[in-house]
Structures are given as C-alpha cells and as structure tokens.
Short mmCIF file of C-alpha atoms in Angstrom, two decimals:
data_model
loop_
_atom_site.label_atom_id
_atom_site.label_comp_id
_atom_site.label_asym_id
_atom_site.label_seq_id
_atom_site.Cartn_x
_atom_site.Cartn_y
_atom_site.Cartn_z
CA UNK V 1 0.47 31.11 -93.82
CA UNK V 2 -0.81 28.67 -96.47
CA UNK V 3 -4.03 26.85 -95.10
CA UNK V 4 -2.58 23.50 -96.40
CA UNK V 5 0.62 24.45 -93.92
CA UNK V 6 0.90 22.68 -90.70
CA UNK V 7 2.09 23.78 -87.69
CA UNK V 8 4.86 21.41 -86.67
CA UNK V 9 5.60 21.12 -82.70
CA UNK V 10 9.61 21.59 -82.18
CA UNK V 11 9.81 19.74 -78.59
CA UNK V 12 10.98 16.08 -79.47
CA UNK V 13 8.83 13.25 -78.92
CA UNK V 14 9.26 10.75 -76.28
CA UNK V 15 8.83 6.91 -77.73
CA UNK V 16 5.95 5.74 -76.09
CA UNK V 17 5.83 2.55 -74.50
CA UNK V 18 3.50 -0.52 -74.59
CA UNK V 19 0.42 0.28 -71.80
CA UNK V 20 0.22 -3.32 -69.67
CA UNK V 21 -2.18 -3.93 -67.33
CA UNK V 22 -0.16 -6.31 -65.45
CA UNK V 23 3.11 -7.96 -65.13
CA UNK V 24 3.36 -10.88 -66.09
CA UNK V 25 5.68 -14.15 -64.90
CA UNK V 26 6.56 -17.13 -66.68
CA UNK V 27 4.83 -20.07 -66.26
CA UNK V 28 6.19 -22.96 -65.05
CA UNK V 29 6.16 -25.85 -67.19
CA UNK V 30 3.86 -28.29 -67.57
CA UNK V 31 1.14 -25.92 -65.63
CA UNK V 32 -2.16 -25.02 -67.43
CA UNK V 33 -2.87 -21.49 -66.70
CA UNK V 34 -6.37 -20.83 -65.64
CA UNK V 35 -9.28 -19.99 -68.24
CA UNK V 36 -11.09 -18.23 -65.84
CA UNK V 37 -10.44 -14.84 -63.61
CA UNK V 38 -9.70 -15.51 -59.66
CA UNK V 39 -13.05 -14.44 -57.99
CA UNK V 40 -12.15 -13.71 -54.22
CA UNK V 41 -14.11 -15.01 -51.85
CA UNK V 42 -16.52 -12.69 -49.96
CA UNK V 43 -15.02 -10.84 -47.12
CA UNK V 44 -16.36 -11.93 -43.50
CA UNK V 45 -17.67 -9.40 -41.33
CA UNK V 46 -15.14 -8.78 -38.73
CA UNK V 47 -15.30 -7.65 -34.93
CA UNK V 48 -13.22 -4.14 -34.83
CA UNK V 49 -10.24 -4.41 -32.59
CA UNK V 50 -11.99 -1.70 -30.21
CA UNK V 51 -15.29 -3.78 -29.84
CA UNK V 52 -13.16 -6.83 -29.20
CA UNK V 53 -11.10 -4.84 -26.40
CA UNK V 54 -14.08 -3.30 -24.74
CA UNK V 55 -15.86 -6.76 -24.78
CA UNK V 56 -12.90 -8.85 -23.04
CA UNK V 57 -12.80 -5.82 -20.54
CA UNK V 58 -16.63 -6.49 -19.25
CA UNK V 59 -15.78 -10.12 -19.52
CA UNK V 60 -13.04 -9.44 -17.15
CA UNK V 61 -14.62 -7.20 -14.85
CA UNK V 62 -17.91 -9.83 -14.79
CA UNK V 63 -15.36 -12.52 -13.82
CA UNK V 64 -13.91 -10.65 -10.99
CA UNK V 65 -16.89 -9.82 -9.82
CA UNK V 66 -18.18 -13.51 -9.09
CA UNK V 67 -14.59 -14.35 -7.50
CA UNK V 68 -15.21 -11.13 -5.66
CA UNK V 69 -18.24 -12.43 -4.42
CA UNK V 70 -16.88 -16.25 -3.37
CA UNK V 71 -14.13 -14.67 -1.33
CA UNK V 72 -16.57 -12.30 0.43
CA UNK V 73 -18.26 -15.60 1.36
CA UNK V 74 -15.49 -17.52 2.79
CA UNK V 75 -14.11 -14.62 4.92
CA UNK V 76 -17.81 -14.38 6.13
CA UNK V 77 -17.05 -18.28 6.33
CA UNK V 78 -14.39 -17.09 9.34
CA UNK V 79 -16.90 -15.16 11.77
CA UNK V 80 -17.52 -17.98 14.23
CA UNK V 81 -14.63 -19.65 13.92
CA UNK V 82 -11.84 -17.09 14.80
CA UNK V 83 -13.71 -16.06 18.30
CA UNK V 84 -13.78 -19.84 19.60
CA UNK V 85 -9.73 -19.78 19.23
CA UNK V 86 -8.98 -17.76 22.49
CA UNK V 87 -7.67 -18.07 25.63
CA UNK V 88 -9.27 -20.40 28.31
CA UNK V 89 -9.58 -16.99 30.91
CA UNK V 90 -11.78 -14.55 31.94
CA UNK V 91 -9.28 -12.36 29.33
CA UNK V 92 -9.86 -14.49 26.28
CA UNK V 93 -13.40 -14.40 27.27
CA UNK V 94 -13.58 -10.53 27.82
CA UNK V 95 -11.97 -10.29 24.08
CA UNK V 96 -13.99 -12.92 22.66
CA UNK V 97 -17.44 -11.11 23.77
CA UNK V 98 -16.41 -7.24 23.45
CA UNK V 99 -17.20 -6.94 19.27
CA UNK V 100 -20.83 -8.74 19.50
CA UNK V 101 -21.54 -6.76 22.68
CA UNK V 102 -21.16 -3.79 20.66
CA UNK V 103 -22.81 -4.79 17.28
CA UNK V 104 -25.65 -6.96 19.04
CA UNK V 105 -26.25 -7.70 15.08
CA UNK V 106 -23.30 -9.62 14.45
CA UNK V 107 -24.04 -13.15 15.69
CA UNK V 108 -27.04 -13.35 13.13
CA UNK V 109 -23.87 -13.20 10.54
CA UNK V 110 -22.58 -16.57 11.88
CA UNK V 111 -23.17 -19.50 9.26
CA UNK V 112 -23.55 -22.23 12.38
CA UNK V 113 -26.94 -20.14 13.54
CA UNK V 114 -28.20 -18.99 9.92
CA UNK V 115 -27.37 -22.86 8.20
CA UNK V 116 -28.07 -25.25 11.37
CA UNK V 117 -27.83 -28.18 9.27
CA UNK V 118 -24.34 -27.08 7.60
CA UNK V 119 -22.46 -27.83 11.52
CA UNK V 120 -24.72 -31.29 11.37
CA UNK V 121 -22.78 -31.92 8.60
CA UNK V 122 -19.23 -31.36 9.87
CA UNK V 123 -20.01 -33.52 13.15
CA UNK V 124 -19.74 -36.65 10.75
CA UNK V 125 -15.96 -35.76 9.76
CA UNK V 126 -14.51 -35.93 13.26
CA UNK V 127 -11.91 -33.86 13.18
CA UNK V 128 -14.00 -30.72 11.52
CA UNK V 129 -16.48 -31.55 14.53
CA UNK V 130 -17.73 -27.85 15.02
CA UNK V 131 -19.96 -28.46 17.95
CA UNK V 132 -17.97 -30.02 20.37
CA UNK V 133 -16.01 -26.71 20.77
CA UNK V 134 -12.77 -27.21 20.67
CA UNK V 135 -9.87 -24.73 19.53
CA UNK V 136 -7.89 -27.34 17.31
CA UNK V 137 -11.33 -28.11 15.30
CA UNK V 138 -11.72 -24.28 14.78
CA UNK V 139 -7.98 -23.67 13.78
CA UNK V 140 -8.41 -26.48 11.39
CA UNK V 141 -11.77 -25.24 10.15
CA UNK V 142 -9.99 -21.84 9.94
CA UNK V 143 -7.21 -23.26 8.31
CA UNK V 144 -9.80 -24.87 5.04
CA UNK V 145 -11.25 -21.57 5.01
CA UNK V 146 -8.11 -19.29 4.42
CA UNK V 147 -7.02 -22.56 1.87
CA UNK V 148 -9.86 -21.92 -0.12
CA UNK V 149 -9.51 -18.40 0.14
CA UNK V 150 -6.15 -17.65 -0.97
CA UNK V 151 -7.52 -20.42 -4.05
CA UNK V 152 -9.82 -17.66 -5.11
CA UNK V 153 -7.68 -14.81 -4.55
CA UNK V 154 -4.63 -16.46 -6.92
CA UNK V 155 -7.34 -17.53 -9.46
CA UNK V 156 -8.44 -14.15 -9.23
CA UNK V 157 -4.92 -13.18 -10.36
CA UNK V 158 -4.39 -15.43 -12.83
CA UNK V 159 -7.79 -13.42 -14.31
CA UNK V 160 -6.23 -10.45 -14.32
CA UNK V 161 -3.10 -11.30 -16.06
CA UNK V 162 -4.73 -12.60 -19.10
CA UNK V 163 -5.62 -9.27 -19.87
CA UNK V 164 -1.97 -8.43 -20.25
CA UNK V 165 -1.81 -9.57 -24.25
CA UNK V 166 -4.82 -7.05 -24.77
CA UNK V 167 -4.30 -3.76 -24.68
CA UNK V 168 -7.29 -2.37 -22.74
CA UNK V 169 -8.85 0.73 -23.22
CA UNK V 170 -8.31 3.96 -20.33
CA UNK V 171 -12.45 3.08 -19.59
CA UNK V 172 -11.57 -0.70 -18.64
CA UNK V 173 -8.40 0.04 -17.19
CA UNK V 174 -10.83 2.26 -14.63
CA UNK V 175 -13.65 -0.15 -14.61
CA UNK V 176 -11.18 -3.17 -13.09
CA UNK V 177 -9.23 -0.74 -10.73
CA UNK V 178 -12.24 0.70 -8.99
CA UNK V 179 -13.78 -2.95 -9.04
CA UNK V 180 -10.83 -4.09 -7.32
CA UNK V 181 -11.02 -1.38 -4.96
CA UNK V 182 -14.28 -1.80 -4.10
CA UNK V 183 -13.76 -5.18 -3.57
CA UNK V 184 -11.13 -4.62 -1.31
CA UNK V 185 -12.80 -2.27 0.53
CA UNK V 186 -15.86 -4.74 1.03
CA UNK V 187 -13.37 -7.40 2.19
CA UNK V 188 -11.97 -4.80 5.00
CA UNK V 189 -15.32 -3.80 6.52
CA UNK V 190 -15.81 -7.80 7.07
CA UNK V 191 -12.67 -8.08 8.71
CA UNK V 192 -12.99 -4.89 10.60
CA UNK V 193 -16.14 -6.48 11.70
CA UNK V 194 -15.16 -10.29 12.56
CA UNK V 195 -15.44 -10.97 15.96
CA UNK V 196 -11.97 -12.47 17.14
CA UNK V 197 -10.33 -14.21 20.70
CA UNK V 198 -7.57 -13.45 22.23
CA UNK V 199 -4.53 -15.22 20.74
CA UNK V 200 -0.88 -14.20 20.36
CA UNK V 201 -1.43 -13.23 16.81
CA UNK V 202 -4.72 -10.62 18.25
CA UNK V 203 -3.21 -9.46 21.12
CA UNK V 204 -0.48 -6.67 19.34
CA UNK V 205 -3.91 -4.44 18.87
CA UNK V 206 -4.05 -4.75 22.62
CA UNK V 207 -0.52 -3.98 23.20
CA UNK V 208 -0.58 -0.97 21.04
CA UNK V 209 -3.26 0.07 23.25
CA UNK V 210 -1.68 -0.11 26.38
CA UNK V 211 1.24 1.75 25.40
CA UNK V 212 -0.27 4.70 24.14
CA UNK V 213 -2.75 4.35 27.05
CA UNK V 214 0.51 5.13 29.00
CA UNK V 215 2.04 7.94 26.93
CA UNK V 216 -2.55 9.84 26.93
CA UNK V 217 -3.40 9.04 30.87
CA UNK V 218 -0.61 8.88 32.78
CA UNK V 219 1.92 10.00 30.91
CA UNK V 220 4.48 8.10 31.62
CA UNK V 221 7.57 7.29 29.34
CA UNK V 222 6.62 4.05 27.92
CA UNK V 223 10.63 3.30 27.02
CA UNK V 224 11.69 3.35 31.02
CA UNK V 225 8.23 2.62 32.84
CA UNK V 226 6.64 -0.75 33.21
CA UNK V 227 2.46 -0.89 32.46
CA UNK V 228 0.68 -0.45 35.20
CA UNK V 229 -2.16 -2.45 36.10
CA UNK V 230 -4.36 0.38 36.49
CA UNK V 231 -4.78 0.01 32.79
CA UNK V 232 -7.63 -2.23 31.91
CA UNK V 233 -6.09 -3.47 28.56
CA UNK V 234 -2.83 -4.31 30.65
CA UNK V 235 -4.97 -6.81 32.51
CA UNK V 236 -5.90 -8.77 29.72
CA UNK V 237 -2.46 -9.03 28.28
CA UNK V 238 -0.27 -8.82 31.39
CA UNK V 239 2.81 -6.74 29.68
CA UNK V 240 5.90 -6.91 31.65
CA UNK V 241 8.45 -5.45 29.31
CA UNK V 242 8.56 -1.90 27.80
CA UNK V 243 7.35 -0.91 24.30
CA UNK V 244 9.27 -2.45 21.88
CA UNK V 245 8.26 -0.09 19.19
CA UNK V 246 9.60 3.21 17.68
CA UNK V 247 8.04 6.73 18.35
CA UNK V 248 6.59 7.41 15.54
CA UNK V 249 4.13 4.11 15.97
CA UNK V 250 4.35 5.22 19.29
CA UNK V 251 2.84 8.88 18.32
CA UNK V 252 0.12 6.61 16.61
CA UNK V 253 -0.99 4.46 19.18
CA UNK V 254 -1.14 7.81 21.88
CA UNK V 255 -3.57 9.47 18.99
CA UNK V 256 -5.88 6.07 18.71
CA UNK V 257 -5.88 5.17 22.39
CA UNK V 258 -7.43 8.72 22.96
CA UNK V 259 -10.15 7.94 20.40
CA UNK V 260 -10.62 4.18 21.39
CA UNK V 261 -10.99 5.77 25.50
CA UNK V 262 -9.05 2.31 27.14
CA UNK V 263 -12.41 0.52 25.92
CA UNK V 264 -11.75 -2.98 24.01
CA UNK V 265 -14.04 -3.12 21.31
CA UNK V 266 -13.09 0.51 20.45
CA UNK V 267 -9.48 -0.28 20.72
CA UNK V 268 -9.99 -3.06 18.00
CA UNK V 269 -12.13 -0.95 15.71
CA UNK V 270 -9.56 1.84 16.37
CA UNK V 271 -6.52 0.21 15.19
CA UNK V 272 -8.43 -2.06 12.66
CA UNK V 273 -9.44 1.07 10.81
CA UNK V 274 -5.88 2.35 11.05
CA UNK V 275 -5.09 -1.05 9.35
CA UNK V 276 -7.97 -0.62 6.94
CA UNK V 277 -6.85 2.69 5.26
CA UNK V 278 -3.12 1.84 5.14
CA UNK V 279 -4.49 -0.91 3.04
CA UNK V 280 -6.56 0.66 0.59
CA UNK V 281 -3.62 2.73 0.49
CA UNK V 282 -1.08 0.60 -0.29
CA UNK V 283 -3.47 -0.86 -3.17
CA UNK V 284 -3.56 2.58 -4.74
CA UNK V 285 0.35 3.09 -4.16
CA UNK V 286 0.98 -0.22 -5.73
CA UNK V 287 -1.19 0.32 -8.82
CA UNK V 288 0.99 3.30 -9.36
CA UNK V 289 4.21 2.45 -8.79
CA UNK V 290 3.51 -0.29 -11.52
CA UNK V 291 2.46 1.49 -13.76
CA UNK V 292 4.94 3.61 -14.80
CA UNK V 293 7.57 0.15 -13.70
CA UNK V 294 5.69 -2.54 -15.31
CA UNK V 295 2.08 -1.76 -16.36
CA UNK V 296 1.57 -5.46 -17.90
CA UNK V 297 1.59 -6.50 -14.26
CA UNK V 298 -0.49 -4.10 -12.77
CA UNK V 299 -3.95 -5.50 -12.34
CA UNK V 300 -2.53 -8.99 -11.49
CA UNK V 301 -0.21 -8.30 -9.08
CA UNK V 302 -2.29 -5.37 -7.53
CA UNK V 303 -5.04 -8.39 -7.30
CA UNK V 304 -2.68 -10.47 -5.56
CA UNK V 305 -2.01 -7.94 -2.63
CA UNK V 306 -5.61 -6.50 -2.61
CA UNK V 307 -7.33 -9.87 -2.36
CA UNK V 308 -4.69 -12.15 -0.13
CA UNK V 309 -6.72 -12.96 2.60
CA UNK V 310 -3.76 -13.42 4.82
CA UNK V 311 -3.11 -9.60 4.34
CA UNK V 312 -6.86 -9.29 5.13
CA UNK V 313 -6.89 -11.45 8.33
CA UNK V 314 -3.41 -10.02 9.67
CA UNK V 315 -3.41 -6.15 8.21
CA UNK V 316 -6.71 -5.74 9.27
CA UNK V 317 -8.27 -8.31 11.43
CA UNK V 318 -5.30 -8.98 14.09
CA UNK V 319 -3.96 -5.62 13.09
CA UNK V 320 -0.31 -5.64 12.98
CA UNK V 321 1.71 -2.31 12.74
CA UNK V 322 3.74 -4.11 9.75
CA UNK V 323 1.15 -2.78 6.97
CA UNK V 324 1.46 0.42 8.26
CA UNK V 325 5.09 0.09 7.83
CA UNK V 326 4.74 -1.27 4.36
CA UNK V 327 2.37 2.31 3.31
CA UNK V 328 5.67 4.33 4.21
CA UNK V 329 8.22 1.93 1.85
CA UNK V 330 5.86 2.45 -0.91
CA UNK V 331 5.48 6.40 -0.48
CA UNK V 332 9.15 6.51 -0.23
CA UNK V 333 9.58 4.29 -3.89
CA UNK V 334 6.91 6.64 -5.61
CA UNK V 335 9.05 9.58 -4.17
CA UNK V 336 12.08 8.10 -5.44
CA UNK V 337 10.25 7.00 -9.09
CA UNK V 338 8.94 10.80 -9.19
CA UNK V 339 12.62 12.10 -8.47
CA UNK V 340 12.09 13.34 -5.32
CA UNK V 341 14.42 11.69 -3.07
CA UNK V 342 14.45 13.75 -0.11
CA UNK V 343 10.98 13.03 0.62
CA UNK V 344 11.33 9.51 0.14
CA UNK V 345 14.18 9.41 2.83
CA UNK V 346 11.92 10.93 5.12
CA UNK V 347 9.12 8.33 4.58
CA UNK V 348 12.15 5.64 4.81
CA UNK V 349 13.57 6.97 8.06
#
C-alpha cells in the first residue's frame, strides 16, 4: 500500500445531529426572558418520616400516660363513696365492713380521711353534703365521679385515634398496647380492692356464691332445691328462687365458692378476680380481632373498652357474670376469623 493511501471505513455514516443541552419552549410574547440562571433556594433540613413516626408515638404514649393517671385518681375518687350506698341492715352492714376488715390498710386510701378539708368543702353545696351520710348524696357524688371518668376515658380515645393517619412503627404499636394494658390492669386491682355495700347491683357476687355454696357443701341440685339458710351468704341476700343461671357458670361458681370457703370478703375477691382476668382478656381478644378486621381502629376502640369505667365498676367491682360471657363471644369470633368454626361453636354454645 502507498503511504499517501488511506484506509477508507465501508460502514455508512450516520448524520449526526445538533448536541442541545436543553429543550427549549417558545416564549410568550411580550415576556423578557431572564438574564440570569435560576439559583434554587437552599434545601431545609427535614425530619425523616421514621423520626417523625417514632416521635408522635412517645408523644402518644406520654399522653396516655397522664390520662392514665387522672382516671386512676377518680376511681380512687369512688372508695368511700360506694360503701356508704348499702342497705340500712345488719346485711348491708356485714358487706359494707367485710373488705376493710380484711385489708385493715384500706381506709387510709379514702380521700375524706387523707384531704379533711376536701368534705369541708362539699358541705357548702348541699346536695354533695358528704358528711351528713346519706345514700342519695353518695349516689350523686358517685354519679360526678363516673361523669368525669368516662370524660377521661373517651378523651383517652379520641388520643388514640389520632394516631390512625400515622402509620406507627411495630416498637410503638407495642409501647401503646402494653401501656394500655398496664393501665388496665392498674385500674382492676383498684376496683378489686374498693370497698362496696350491699346494693342490688353488688349482690349477684353474693348470689353466685350461694349457689355454688349449694352444688360444694351440701350438694344439693341448685335447679330443684331452694337455699338453705344454713348458708351464711343466703342470710345476707335472702334467695327464695332457684339459680337462674346455666351450668357452665354454675361449674364456675362451685370451683370459686370452694376457694372463697362461704367467707364474704373472699367471695368478693374470688369472683372479682374471675372478673379481673376475663377482662384483661377480652382487651387482648379485642386488640386482635381488630387487627386483622380493622387495624386503624385498634388502639382507640381497644381504649374505649379497656378504660370505660362502667366496665370497671360493673365487670369487676359488682362483678357480673356478663363479662365472662362476653370473653367466650370473642374466642368464638377469633375462632371463626382464624377458620376454625367448630371451636368457635363450642365457645358460642
């Protein structure tokens, strides 16, 4: 080859088009474009999305907490106001003295002995008139109480569903359930604790006692014999029908009767506990069922069961065998939500 000979490349050429650095639009007319480049401004530091969850979920948890704490005062609030509602009998007396006779500890809780000055205070209202003993003052005073309560408790609610928007993280989610828990579980050793009369609301505990104080000691068939006055807790409530309630709360009330040993304060800390557990329970069943139903209503409406003070003062205080009742329906739904409905008909039935 001839060294003035170049090599010529037989692949065509592609045209080559114009390099742009941008695209440009048309202006509009009678608009100046700008002599100078668009500086941005400077970016703003900005809280990360998990920073901002984790801190509304201790803000949360801090503002349960203090609601926690003003319910816990105003069921304290009920301690010597629920005894002085009781029967005008050596009965309602009996009731009204067998708690504090046990737990010689428990009158130093009352707010009349610890604040003196606070039932000075009430004696210029007449009708909230503490001190001149009468039931209608203490069922009003009562009354306030649960008022103010059940305030705190829906407040307490409304907390926890403004957490809904915000997805939490798994750590928060546990923080707020155990917090409610606990809570819960502080709110049932008060009202396992308060001292109560004897009222028709109190006196199913005693019933239940009677009954299965029938079926342990003299075994007799509670469905075709009468109580017999033999039974101390039958002379304090004065039954004169048979038991009105199912064998399997019948089975129950035979188990704690043999614990509680036909005493009263043990029959009211027997059945109270009963009440106690099914509650804590139910809070646990409940928190489960909704999550897998409707998890952006979990913590609220968990909150609004846990915290009601009239499922404090009636599932646990004045027992009744209805939240009990309520632990089996929501055993049977999570059977049923698992896909397991022959369990659940057993719970049902």
């Amino acid at each position: 080859m001839h060294p003035d000979e170049q090599i010529v490349d037989a692949t065509p050429s592609r045209p080559t088009r114009p390099q742009r650095s941008r695209r440009t639009q048309p202006a509009l007319p009678g608009v100046t474009q700008p002599t100078l480049p668009l500086v941005p401004p400077p970016a703003t530091p900005r809280i990360s999305m998990t920073q901002n969850r984790k801190s509304r979920g201790w803000r949360t948890a801090l503002q349960l907490f203090l609601l926690g704490l003003f319910l816990e005062l105003f069921l304290l609030a009920l301690y010597p106001l629920l005894p002085a509602m009781t029967r005008a009998d050596s009965a309602g007396q009996q009731v009204q003295r067998a708690l504090p006779g046990l737990f010689s500890w428990l009158p130093s809780l009352y707010w009349t002995n610890a604040f003196p000055v606070l039932p000075r205070l009430l004696a210029t209202v007449p009708l909230l008139n503490i001190q001149d003993g009468t039931t209608n003052t203490n069922a009003l005073l009562s009354l306030l109480v649960l008022v103010c309560a059940s305030g705190v408790a829906l407040f307490a609610s409304r907390v926890g569903g403004q957490v809904v928007q915000e997805r939490l993280s798994r750590f928060n989610n546990v923080l707020l359930f155990w917090l409610m828990l606990a809570f819960s579980g502080v709110f049932g050793m008060t009202m396992l604790l308060v001292p109560i009369g004897l009222t028709p609301f109190s006196q199913d505990m005693l019933n239940y006692g009677v009954y299965g104080h029938m079926v342990a000691f003299q075994h007799a068939n509670p469905y075709s014999v009468l109580p017999s006055p033999q039974n101390v807790l039958q002379t304090l409530v004065a039954l004169k029908t048979t038991t009105p309630y199912g064998p399997v709360w019948t089975d129950i009330s035979v188990l704690l009767t043999l614990v509680s040993q036909n005493s009263v304060a043990n029959t009211l800390l027997a059945f109270r506990s009963l009440g106690l557990l099914a509650h804590l329970v139910n809070i646990a069943l409940l928190w489960t069922l909704l999550t897998r139903t409707k998890p952006e209503t979990r913590l609220s409406a968990t909150l609004l069961y846990a915290w009601s003070p009239l499922i404090l003062l009636f599932g646990v205080a004045e027992m009744h065998q209805e939240i009990v009742l309520l632990t089996l329906i929501l055993a049977a739904l999570l059977f049923f939500q698992r896909n397991s409905p022959t369990i659940g008909w057993v719970f049902v039935l």
